[in-house]
Coordinates of C-alpha atoms in Angstrom, one line a residue:
X386 CA -19.6 -17.1 -9.6
X387 CA -19.0 -13.8 -7.9
X388 CA -17.3 -13.5 -4.5
X389 CA -19.7 -12.4 -1.7
X390 CA -18.3 -9.2 0.1
X391 CA -18.2 -9.3 3.9
X392 CA -18.9 -5.6 3.8
X393 CA -22.2 -6.0 1.9
X394 CA -24.2 -6.1 5.1
X395 CA -26.6 -3.1 5.3
X396 CA -25.1 -2.1 8.8
X397 CA -21.6 -1.7 7.4
X398 CA -21.8 1.6 5.6
X399 CA -18.8 3.5 4.0
X400 CA -16.4 0.5 4.2
X401 CA -15.7 0.5 0.4
X402 CA -12.1 1.5 1.0
X403 CA -11.3 -1.2 3.4
X404 CA -12.6 -3.8 0.9
X405 CA -10.4 -2.2 -1.9
X406 CA -7.5 -2.5 0.5
X407 CA -7.9 -6.1 1.4
X408 CA -8.2 -6.8 -2.2
X409 CA -4.8 -5.2 -2.8
X410 CA -3.2 -6.9 0.2
X411 CA -4.5 -10.4 -1.1
X412 CA -2.9 -9.6 -4.5
X413 CA 0.5 -8.7 -3.1
X414 CA 0.7 -11.5 -0.6
X415 CA 2.0 -14.1 -3.2
X416 CA 5.6 -12.9 -3.3
X417 CA 7.8 -14.0 -0.4
X418 CA 10.9 -11.8 -1.2
X419 CA 12.4 -10.3 0.9
X420 CA 11.3 -12.1 4.1
X421 CA 10.2 -9.9 6.9
X422 CA 9.1 -9.8 10.6
X423 CA 6.6 -7.5 12.2
X424 CA 6.9 -7.1 15.9
X425 CA 5.1 -5.1 18.6
X426 CA 7.4 -3.1 20.9
X427 CA 6.1 -2.3 24.2
X428 CA 5.3 1.0 25.5
X429 CA 8.2 2.6 27.5
X430 CA 8.4 5.7 29.8
X431 CA 9.5 7.7 26.7
X432 CA 7.9 5.9 23.8
X433 CA 4.4 4.9 23.0
X434 CA 3.6 1.5 21.7
X435 CA 5.3 0.9 18.4
X436 CA 5.4 -1.6 15.6
X437 CA 8.7 -2.7 13.8
X438 CA 8.9 -4.1 10.3
X439 CA 12.3 -5.8 9.7
X440 CA 13.1 -6.9 6.2
X441 CA 16.1 -9.3 5.5
X442 CA 17.9 -7.2 2.7
X443 CA 21.5 -8.7 2.8
X444 CA 23.5 -7.4 0.0
X445 CA 21.7 -4.2 -0.4
X446 CA 23.4 -0.8 0.4
X447 CA 21.6 2.2 1.9
X448 CA 21.7 3.9 -1.7
X449 CA 20.0 0.8 -3.2
X450 CA 17.0 1.0 -0.8
X451 CA 14.1 3.3 -0.9
X452 CA 11.3 3.8 1.8
X453 CA 8.5 5.9 1.0
X454 CA 5.1 6.7 2.3
X455 CA 2.5 6.8 -0.5
X456 CA -0.9 7.9 0.9
X457 CA -1.5 5.1 3.6
X458 CA 0.9 2.7 2.1
X459 CA 4.5 2.2 3.2
X460 CA 6.5 1.1 0.2
X461 CA 10.0 -0.5 0.4
X462 CA 11.9 -0.8 -2.8
X463 CA 15.3 -2.4 -3.4
X464 CA 17.1 -2.0 -6.7
X465 CA 20.6 -3.6 -7.4
X466 CA 22.6 -3.1 -10.5
X467 CA 24.4 -6.0 -12.0
X468 CA 28.1 -5.5 -11.8
X469 CA 29.5 -6.6 -15.3
X470 CA 33.0 -6.5 -14.1
X471 CA 32.6 -9.5 -11.7
X472 CA 32.9 -13.1 -12.9
X473 CA 31.2 -15.6 -10.7
X474 CA 32.1 -19.2 -10.6
X475 CA 28.8 -19.8 -8.7
X476 CA 26.0 -17.3 -8.3
X477 CA 23.8 -18.1 -5.3
X478 CA 22.9 -14.6 -4.3
X479 CA 21.0 -13.0 -7.1
X480 CA 21.1 -9.2 -7.7
X481 CA 17.2 -8.7 -7.9
X482 CA 14.8 -5.9 -7.3
X483 CA 12.1 -6.0 -5.0
X484 CA 9.0 -3.9 -3.9
X485 CA 7.2 -4.7 -0.7
X486 CA 4.1 -2.8 0.4
X487 CA 2.4 -2.5 3.8
X488 CA -1.0 -0.8 4.1
X489 CA -1.2 1.3 7.2
X490 CA -4.2 2.3 9.2
X491 CA -5.1 6.1 9.4
X492 CA -3.1 7.9 11.7
X493 CA 0.0 5.5 11.6
X494 CA 3.3 7.4 11.8
X495 CA 6.5 6.3 10.3
X496 CA 9.2 7.1 12.9
X497 CA 12.3 6.1 10.9
X498 CA 14.2 3.3 9.2
X499 CA 17.7 1.8 10.0
X500 CA 19.8 -0.5 8.1
X501 CA 22.2 -2.8 10.1
X502 CA 23.8 -6.1 9.5
X503 CA 21.7 -6.8 6.5
X504 CA 18.3 -6.0 8.2
X505 CA 16.3 -2.9 7.3
X506 CA 14.0 -1.9 10.4
X507 CA 11.3 0.5 10.0
X508 CA 9.5 1.8 13.3
X509 CA 5.9 2.8 13.2
X510 CA 3.9 4.7 15.9
X511 CA 0.5 3.1 16.8
X512 CA -1.8 6.0 17.4
X513 CA -3.8 6.0 20.8
X514 CA -7.5 6.1 19.6
X515 CA -9.4 9.0 20.8
X516 CA -12.7 8.0 22.3
X517 CA -15.3 10.5 21.1
X518 CA -18.9 10.5 22.2
X519 CA -21.1 13.0 20.7
X520 CA -24.8 13.4 21.5
X521 CA -27.0 13.9 18.5
X522 CA -30.1 16.0 19.2
X523 CA -33.4 14.7 17.8
X524 CA -35.7 17.3 16.4
X525 CA -39.3 17.0 15.9
X526 CA -41.5 19.3 13.7
X527 CA -44.3 20.9 15.8
X528 CA -47.6 19.5 14.9
X529 CA -50.5 21.7 15.7
X530 CA -53.2 19.1 15.2
X531 CA -51.4 16.5 17.2
X532 CA -51.6 13.8 14.3
X533 CA -48.7 12.1 12.8

């Protein structure tokens, strides 16, 4: 049985990329590590409305984290290397790698990233949509005989 696409309606033209993006997001949603929050930061006198993604990355140093923008995808990677010189009697905090990706809308701008108290915060500027109204001229060929 095939899945019915919500973008298969004849009035929705050119939304193929959105459908592909939704498929990618659905596949990546299964992994819950590291946990994260997304919050909306209100507009201030000097800053536009922003979004902040905060990931709990306790145990990771700045050098072990990488934040990249790959096309419209914000990708956060963490890589810890096992320290063989340490001998643990109990190991409850695993040295593990992760990759977390967020698909960004066109025009979203990454303002910066900050690591503090085991939390990695990434601020994004939400673009103000520009309202464009354009009149389309309708042309009609001249008919000498007046018939259609």
